Structure formats: structure tokens, C-alpha cells
Amino acid sequence: MRIFVAIILASISTAALADSTGDRKLGDRTPPSATDVISGLYAFSRFQQGLLESTDLKGNAEVKNLAALRAEEAAKRDKALKHIQETIGAEPRVSKTASASASLVEPETSDGPTYVRSFYASQIPEYEATIELLERYLKAPDNAALAAFAREQLPLLRAQVKAAERTMADK
């Protein structure tokens, strides 16, 4: 049953990312609004929390520990973001639930090393999209508190994506 739910969440995840970032044309470089950023960060947090769920099926101790750490970080980020959201009165778009399973190899068809590589590889585009969203927002921010939050998050996200890239290269 968990596998079935993971597959459904995986298909929804792809649509959620398209809803939040795919609507813009490559030439459309208008800065996102505070609501866009908050929505994007919540979607990224759901992705990170989905990583933890997916590791229950095939993950080894390394990926389970990393997924738990990322889910904890996502919860802390969401808490801080919720305060900013309430302060500015932004209502993030309610999008479909994002899950890490979309990018991960099917648990039944993957073996341990394949799953571990897939685990790290799935994170890179998610991080890159979130980093790009924050960078575009900081070009013309419409809220000082959210801009400060974005500036604080960028170095952390950049370090985490670099770590994922290095680890994936080593696997």
C-alpha cells in the first residue's frame, strides 16, 4: 500500500513542480512575488519531507539519516516561513502535494546502489529550482523580511546541493 501511495504522490509531484515553476517561459524573467517564493519554498519542503518517506522502502542508514535531517530542516524552515507569511498576509497557492518519489527509481525495481544514486540525483534539480527562485526574487524583492530569509537560506541550499553533487559523483 505504501508503494502505491508513493507512486501516486510521485506523479502528483511532477505536476506540482510544473505548476510552480514551469508556467514561466524561459524568456520571462520577471521576479517572483513573495507569494510565489513562499509557495515554492513550501513545495521544496514537501519534497524534502517526501525523501524521508521514500527511504523507508529502500534506503540504507546513510540516506535515511540524511533524509531525516533534511525533513527536520524543512520543518524548521516552514515554521520561520509561516511567521513571515502571516506577517505579510500572503496566501501561498495550494498546489498538489510534492513528493520525492517522482524522481526516484521505483523501489521494487531498484537495488541498493541504484536507489542511493537516484536519491542524490533527485535532489539536485529540486535544489537548483529553489535556488533559482530565491535568486530571482532577490533581484527585486517585495518584502524585506522574506528577502532577509531568502538571503539566509541561499548559502545553506547551495552548500547542500554541492554536497549532493559530490556524494552522487562518489557513488
Coordinates of N, CA and C in Angstrom, one line a residue:
M1 N 0.8 -1.2 0.0 CA 0.0 0.0 0.0 C 0.9 1.3 0.0
R2 N 2.0 1.2 0.8 CA 2.8 2.4 0.8 C 3.5 2.7 -0.5
I3 N 3.8 1.6 -1.2 CA 4.4 1.8 -2.6 C 3.3 2.4 -3.5
F4 N 2.1 2.0 -3.4 CA 1.1 2.5 -4.3 C 0.9 4.0 -4.0
V5 N 0.9 4.4 -2.7 CA 0.8 5.8 -2.3 C 2.0 6.6 -2.8
A6 N 3.2 6.0 -2.7 CA 4.4 6.7 -3.2 C 4.3 6.9 -4.7
I7 N 3.8 6.0 -5.4 CA 3.7 6.2 -6.9 C 2.7 7.3 -7.2
I8 N 1.6 7.3 -6.5 CA 0.6 8.4 -6.8 C 1.2 9.7 -6.4
L9 N 1.9 9.8 -5.3 CA 2.5 11.1 -4.9 C 3.6 11.5 -5.8
A10 N 4.2 10.5 -6.4 CA 5.3 10.8 -7.4 C 4.7 11.5 -8.6
S11 N 3.6 11.0 -9.1 CA 3.0 11.6 -10.3 C 2.5 13.0 -10.0
I12 N 2.0 13.2 -8.8 CA 1.5 14.5 -8.4 C 2.6 15.5 -8.3
S13 N 3.7 15.0 -7.8 CA 4.9 15.9 -7.5 C 5.4 16.5 -8.8
T14 N 5.4 15.8 -9.9 CA 5.9 16.4 -11.1 C 4.9 17.5 -11.6
A15 N 3.6 17.3 -11.4 CA 2.7 18.3 -11.7 C 2.8 19.5 -10.8
A16 N 3.1 19.3 -9.5 CA 3.3 20.5 -8.6 C 4.4 21.3 -9.0
L17 N 5.5 20.7 -9.4 CA 6.7 21.5 -9.8 C 6.4 22.3 -11.0
A18 N 5.7 21.7 -12.0 CA 5.3 22.4 -13.2 C 4.4 23.5 -12.9
D19 N 3.5 23.4 -11.9 CA 2.6 24.4 -11.5 C 3.4 25.6 -11.0
S20 N 4.4 25.4 -10.2 CA 5.1 26.5 -9.5 C 6.2 27.1 -10.3
T21 N 6.8 26.3 -11.2 CA 8.0 26.9 -11.9 C 7.9 26.8 -13.4
G22 N 7.1 25.8 -13.9 CA 7.1 25.6 -15.3 C 6.2 26.5 -16.1
D23 N 5.3 27.3 -15.5 CA 4.4 28.2 -16.2 C 5.2 29.3 -16.8
R24 N 6.3 29.6 -16.3 CA 7.1 30.8 -16.9 C 7.9 30.3 -18.1
K25 N 7.9 31.2 -19.1 CA 8.7 30.9 -20.2 C 10.1 31.2 -19.9
L26 N 11.0 30.6 -20.7 CA 12.5 30.8 -20.4 C 12.8 32.2 -20.5
G27 N 12.2 33.0 -21.4 CA 12.5 34.4 -21.6 C 11.8 35.3 -20.5
D28 N 10.9 34.8 -19.8 CA 10.2 35.5 -18.8 C 11.0 35.5 -17.5
R29 N 11.6 36.6 -17.3 CA 12.5 36.7 -16.1 C 11.9 37.8 -15.1
T30 N 10.6 37.9 -15.0 CA 10.1 38.8 -14.0 C 10.3 38.2 -12.7
P31 N 10.7 39.0 -11.7 CA 10.9 38.4 -10.4 C 9.6 37.9 -9.8
P32 N 9.7 36.8 -9.1 CA 8.6 36.2 -8.4 C 8.1 37.1 -7.3
S33 N 6.8 37.0 -6.9 CA 6.3 37.8 -5.8 C 6.6 37.0 -4.5
A34 N 6.3 37.6 -3.4 CA 6.5 37.0 -2.1 C 5.7 35.7 -2.0
T35 N 4.5 35.8 -2.6 CA 3.6 34.6 -2.5 C 4.2 33.5 -3.4
D36 N 4.8 33.8 -4.5 CA 5.4 32.8 -5.4 C 6.6 32.1 -4.6
V37 N 7.4 32.9 -3.9 CA 8.5 32.4 -3.2 C 8.1 31.5 -2.0
I38 N 7.1 32.0 -1.3 CA 6.6 31.2 -0.2 C 6.0 29.9 -0.7
S39 N 5.2 29.9 -1.8 CA 4.7 28.7 -2.3 C 5.8 27.7 -2.8
G40 N 6.8 28.3 -3.4 CA 7.9 27.5 -3.9 C 8.7 26.8 -2.8
L41 N 8.9 27.6 -1.7 CA 9.6 27.0 -0.5 C 8.8 26.0 0.2
Y42 N 7.5 26.1 0.3 CA 6.7 25.1 0.9 C 6.7 23.8 0.0
A43 N 6.7 24.0 -1.3 CA 6.8 22.8 -2.2 C 8.1 22.1 -2.0
F44 N 9.2 22.9 -1.9 CA 10.5 22.3 -1.7 C 10.6 21.5 -0.4
S45 N 9.9 22.1 0.7 CA 9.9 21.4 2.0 C 9.1 20.1 1.8
R46 N 8.0 20.1 1.1 CA 7.3 18.8 0.9 C 8.1 17.8 0.2
F47 N 8.9 18.3 -0.8 CA 9.8 17.4 -1.5 C 10.8 16.7 -0.5
Q48 N 11.4 17.6 0.4 CA 12.4 17.1 1.3 C 11.7 16.1 2.4
Q49 N 10.5 16.4 2.8 CA 9.8 15.5 3.7 C 9.5 14.2 3.0
G50 N 9.2 14.3 1.7 CA 8.9 13.1 0.9 C 10.2 12.2 0.8
L51 N 11.4 12.8 0.8 CA 12.6 12.0 0.8 C 12.6 11.0 2.0
L52 N 12.2 11.5 3.1 CA 12.2 10.6 4.3 C 11.2 9.5 4.1
E53 N 10.0 9.7 3.5 CA 9.1 8.7 3.3 C 9.6 7.6 2.3
S54 N 10.3 8.1 1.3 CA 10.8 7.2 0.3 C 11.9 6.3 0.8
T55 N 12.7 6.8 1.8 CA 13.8 6.0 2.3 C 13.3 4.8 3.1
D56 N 12.1 4.9 3.6 CA 11.5 3.8 4.4 C 11.5 2.5 3.5
L57 N 11.4 2.6 2.2 CA 11.2 1.5 1.4 C 12.5 0.8 1.0
K58 N 13.5 1.6 0.7 CA 14.8 1.0 0.2 C 16.0 1.7 0.7
G59 N 15.9 2.7 1.5 CA 17.1 3.4 1.9 C 18.0 2.7 2.9
N60 N 19.3 3.0 2.8 CA 20.2 2.5 3.8 C 20.3 3.5 4.9
A61 N 21.2 3.2 5.9 CA 21.3 4.1 7.0 C 21.7 5.5 6.6
E62 N 22.6 5.6 5.6 CA 23.2 6.9 5.1 C 22.0 7.8 4.6
V63 N 21.2 7.2 3.7 CA 20.2 8.1 3.1 C 19.0 8.3 4.1
K64 N 18.8 7.4 4.9 CA 17.7 7.6 5.9 C 18.1 8.7 6.9
N65 N 19.4 8.7 7.3 CA 19.8 9.8 8.2 C 19.8 11.1 7.5
L66 N 20.3 11.2 6.3 CA 20.2 12.5 5.5 C 18.8 12.9 5.3
A67 N 17.9 12.0 4.9 CA 16.5 12.4 4.7 C 15.9 12.9 5.9
A68 N 16.2 12.3 7.1 CA 15.6 12.7 8.4 C 16.1 14.1 8.7
L69 N 17.4 14.4 8.4 CA 18.0 15.7 8.7 C 17.3 16.7 7.8
R70 N 17.2 16.4 6.5 CA 16.5 17.4 5.5 C 15.1 17.6 5.9
A71 N 14.4 16.6 6.3 CA 13.0 16.8 6.8 C 12.9 17.7 8.0
E72 N 13.8 17.5 8.9 CA 13.9 18.4 10.1 C 14.2 19.8 9.7
E73 N 15.1 20.0 8.8 CA 15.4 21.3 8.3 C 14.2 22.0 7.6
A74 N 13.5 21.2 6.8 CA 12.3 21.7 6.1 C 11.3 22.1 7.1
A75 N 11.1 21.4 8.2 CA 10.1 21.7 9.2 C 10.5 23.1 9.9
K76 N 11.8 23.2 10.2 CA 12.2 24.5 10.8 C 12.1 25.7 9.8
R77 N 12.4 25.4 8.6 CA 12.2 26.5 7.5 C 10.8 26.9 7.4
D78 N 9.9 25.9 7.4 CA 8.5 26.1 7.3 C 7.9 26.9 8.4
K79 N 8.4 26.7 9.6 CA 8.0 27.4 10.8 C 8.4 28.9 10.7
A80 N 9.6 29.1 10.3 CA 10.1 30.5 10.1 C 9.3 31.2 9.0
L81 N 9.1 30.4 7.9 CA 8.4 31.0 6.8 C 6.9 31.3 7.1
K82 N 6.3 30.4 7.9 CA 4.9 30.6 8.3 C 4.8 32.0 9.0
H83 N 5.7 32.3 9.9 CA 5.7 33.6 10.6 C 5.8 34.7 9.6
I84 N 6.6 34.7 8.6 CA 6.7 35.7 7.6 C 5.5 35.8 6.8
Q85 N 4.9 34.6 6.4 CA 3.7 34.6 5.6 C 2.6 35.3 6.4
E86 N 2.4 35.0 7.7 CA 1.4 35.6 8.5 C 1.6 37.1 8.6
T87 N 2.8 37.5 8.8 CA 3.1 38.9 8.9 C 2.7 39.7 7.7
I88 N 3.1 39.2 6.5 CA 2.8 39.9 5.3 C 1.4 39.6 4.7
G89 N 0.7 38.6 5.3 CA -0.6 38.3 4.8 C -0.7 37.6 3.5
A90 N 0.4 36.9 3.1 CA 0.5 36.2 1.9 C -0.3 34.9 2.0
E91 N -1.0 34.5 1.0 CA -1.6 33.2 0.9 C -1.0 32.4 -0.2
P92 N -0.1 31.5 0.2 CA 0.5 30.7 -0.9 C -0.5 29.9 -1.7
R93 N -0.2 29.7 -2.9 CA -1.0 28.8 -3.8 C -1.0 27.4 -3.2
V94 N -2.2 26.9 -3.1 CA -2.3 25.5 -2.7 C -2.1 24.6 -3.9
S95 N -1.0 23.9 -3.9 CA -0.7 23.1 -5.1 C -0.7 21.6 -4.7
K96 N -0.6 20.8 -5.7 CA -0.6 19.4 -5.4 C 0.6 19.0 -4.5
T97 N 0.4 18.0 -3.7 CA 1.5 17.6 -2.8 C 2.7 17.1 -3.6
A98 N 3.9 17.6 -3.3 CA 5.1 17.2 -3.9 C 5.7 16.1 -3.1
S99 N 6.3 15.2 -3.8 CA 7.0 14.0 -3.2 C 8.3 13.7 -3.8
A100 N 9.2 13.2 -3.1 CA 10.5 12.9 -3.6 C 10.4 11.7 -4.5
S101 N 9.4 10.9 -4.4 CA 9.2 9.7 -5.1 C 9.2 9.9 -6.6
A102 N 8.8 11.1 -7.1 CA 8.7 11.3 -8.5 C 10.0 11.1 -9.2
S103 N 11.1 11.5 -8.6 CA 12.4 11.5 -9.2 C 13.2 10.2 -8.8
L104 N 12.7 9.5 -7.9 CA 13.4 8.3 -7.5 C 13.0 7.0 -8.3
V105 N 13.9 6.2 -8.5 CA 13.7 4.9 -9.2 C 12.7 4.1 -8.4
E106 N 11.8 3.4 -9.1 CA 10.8 2.6 -8.4 C 11.4 1.7 -7.4
P107 N 11.0 1.7 -6.2 CA 11.6 0.8 -5.1 C 11.7 -0.7 -5.5
E108 N 10.6 -1.2 -6.2 CA 10.7 -2.6 -6.5 C 11.7 -3.0 -7.5
T109 N 12.0 -2.0 -8.4 CA 12.9 -2.3 -9.5 C 14.3 -1.9 -9.3
S110 N 14.6 -1.3 -8.1 CA 15.9 -0.7 -7.9 C 16.6 -1.6 -6.8
D111 N 17.9 -1.6 -7.0 CA 18.7 -2.2 -5.9 C 19.3 -1.1 -5.0
G112 N 20.0 -1.5 -4.0 CA 20.5 -0.5 -3.0 C 21.3 0.6 -3.7
P113 N 22.4 0.3 -4.4 CA 23.2 1.3 -5.0 C 22.5 2.2 -6.0
T114 N 21.6 1.6 -6.8 CA 20.8 2.3 -7.8 C 19.9 3.3 -7.0
Y115 N 19.3 2.9 -6.0 CA 18.4 3.7 -5.2 C 19.2 4.9 -4.6
V116 N 20.4 4.6 -4.0 CA 21.2 5.6 -3.4 C 21.6 6.7 -4.4
R117 N 22.0 6.3 -5.6 CA 22.3 7.3 -6.7 C 21.1 8.1 -7.0
S118 N 20.0 7.4 -7.2 CA 18.7 8.1 -7.5 C 18.3 9.1 -6.4
F119 N 18.5 8.7 -5.2 CA 18.2 9.5 -4.0 C 18.9 10.9 -4.1
Y120 N 20.2 10.8 -4.4 CA 21.0 12.0 -4.5 C 20.7 12.8 -5.8
A121 N 20.5 12.1 -6.9 CA 20.3 12.7 -8.2 C 18.9 13.4 -8.2
S122 N 17.9 12.9 -7.5 CA 16.6 13.5 -7.4 C 16.6 14.9 -6.7
Q123 N 17.6 15.1 -5.8 CA 17.6 16.3 -5.1 C 18.2 17.5 -5.9
I124 N 19.1 17.2 -6.8 CA 19.8 18.3 -7.5 C 18.8 19.3 -8.3
P125 N 17.9 18.8 -9.1 CA 17.0 19.7 -9.8 C 16.1 20.4 -8.9
E126 N 15.7 19.8 -7.8 CA 14.8 20.5 -6.8 C 15.6 21.6 -6.1
Y127 N 16.8 21.4 -5.7 CA 17.6 22.4 -5.1 C 17.9 23.6 -6.1
E128 N 18.2 23.2 -7.3 CA 18.5 24.2 -8.3 C 17.3 25.1 -8.6
A129 N 16.1 24.5 -8.7 CA 14.9 25.3 -9.0 C 14.7 26.2 -7.8
T130 N 14.8 25.8 -6.6 CA 14.6 26.6 -5.4 C 15.6 27.7 -5.3
I131 N 16.9 27.4 -5.5 CA 17.9 28.4 -5.5 C 17.7 29.5 -6.6
E132 N 17.3 29.1 -7.8 CA 17.0 30.0 -8.9 C 15.8 30.9 -8.5
L133 N 14.8 30.3 -7.9 CA 13.6 31.1 -7.4 C 14.0 32.2 -6.4
L134 N 14.9 31.8 -5.5 CA 15.3 32.8 -4.5 C 16.2 33.9 -5.1
E135 N 17.1 33.5 -6.0 CA 17.9 34.4 -6.7 C 17.1 35.4 -7.5
R136 N 16.1 34.9 -8.2 CA 15.3 35.9 -9.0 C 14.5 36.8 -8.1
Y137 N 14.0 36.3 -7.0 CA 13.3 37.1 -6.0 C 14.1 38.2 -5.5
L138 N 15.4 37.9 -5.1 CA 16.3 38.9 -4.5 C 16.7 40.0 -5.5
K139 N 16.4 39.8 -6.8 CA 16.7 40.9 -7.8 C 15.7 42.0 -7.6
A140 N 14.5 41.8 -7.1 CA 13.5 42.8 -6.9 C 12.5 42.3 -5.8
P141 N 13.0 42.2 -4.6 CA 12.1 41.7 -3.5 C 11.0 42.7 -3.2
D142 N 9.9 42.1 -2.8 CA 8.7 43.0 -2.4 C 8.4 42.9 -0.9
N143 N 9.3 42.2 -0.2 CA 9.2 42.2 1.3 C 10.5 42.0 1.9
A144 N 10.9 42.9 2.9 CA 12.2 42.9 3.5 C 12.4 41.7 4.3
A145 N 11.4 41.2 5.1 CA 11.6 40.0 5.9 C 11.8 38.8 5.1
L146 N 11.1 38.6 4.0 CA 11.3 37.5 3.1 C 12.6 37.6 2.4
A147 N 13.0 38.8 2.0 CA 14.3 38.9 1.3 C 15.4 38.5 2.3
A148 N 15.3 38.9 3.5 CA 16.4 38.5 4.5 C 16.4 37.0 4.7
F149 N 15.2 36.4 4.8 CA 15.1 35.0 4.9 C 15.7 34.3 3.7
A150 N 15.4 34.8 2.5 CA 16.0 34.2 1.3 C 17.5 34.3 1.3
R151 N 18.0 35.5 1.7 CA 19.5 35.6 1.8 C 20.1 34.6 2.7
E152 N 19.4 34.4 3.8 CA 19.9 33.4 4.8 C 19.8 32.0 4.3
Q153 N 18.8 31.6 3.5 CA 18.7 30.3 3.0 C 19.6 29.9 1.8
L154 N 19.9 30.9 1.0 CA 20.7 30.6 -0.2 C 22.0 29.9 0.1
P155 N 22.8 30.4 1.0 CA 24.1 29.7 1.2 C 23.9 28.3 1.7
L156 N 22.9 28.1 2.5 CA 22.6 26.7 3.0 C 22.2 25.8 1.9
L157 N 21.3 26.3 1.1 CA 20.9 25.5 -0.1 C 22.0 25.2 -1.0
R158 N 22.8 26.2 -1.3 CA 23.9 26.0 -2.2 C 24.9 24.9 -1.7
A159 N 25.2 25.0 -0.4 CA 26.1 24.0 0.2 C 25.5 22.6 0.2
Q160 N 24.2 22.5 0.4 CA 23.5 21.2 0.4 C 23.5 20.6 -1.0
V161 N 23.3 21.4 -2.1 CA 23.2 20.9 -3.4 C 24.7 20.5 -3.8
K162 N 25.7 21.2 -3.4 CA 27.0 20.8 -3.7 C 27.4 19.5 -3.1
A163 N 26.9 19.3 -1.8 CA 27.2 18.1 -1.1 C 26.5 16.9 -1.8
A164 N 25.3 17.1 -2.3 CA 24.6 16.1 -3.0 C 25.3 15.7 -4.3
E165 N 25.8 16.8 -5.0 CA 26.5 16.5 -6.3 C 27.8 15.7 -6.0
R166 N 28.5 16.1 -5.0 CA 29.8 15.4 -4.6 C 29.5 14.0 -4.3
T167 N 28.5 13.8 -3.4 CA 28.2 12.4 -3.0 C 27.7 11.6 -4.1
M168 N 26.9 12.1 -5.0 CA 26.4 11.4 -6.2 C 27.6 11.0 -7.1
A169 N 28.5 11.9 -7.2 CA 29.7 11.6 -8.1 C 30.5 10.5 -7.5
D170 N 30.5 10.4 -6.1 CA 31.3 9.3 -5.4 C 30.6 8.0 -5.5
K171 N 29.3 8.0 -5.7 CA 28.6 6.7 -5.7 C 28.7 6.1 -7.0

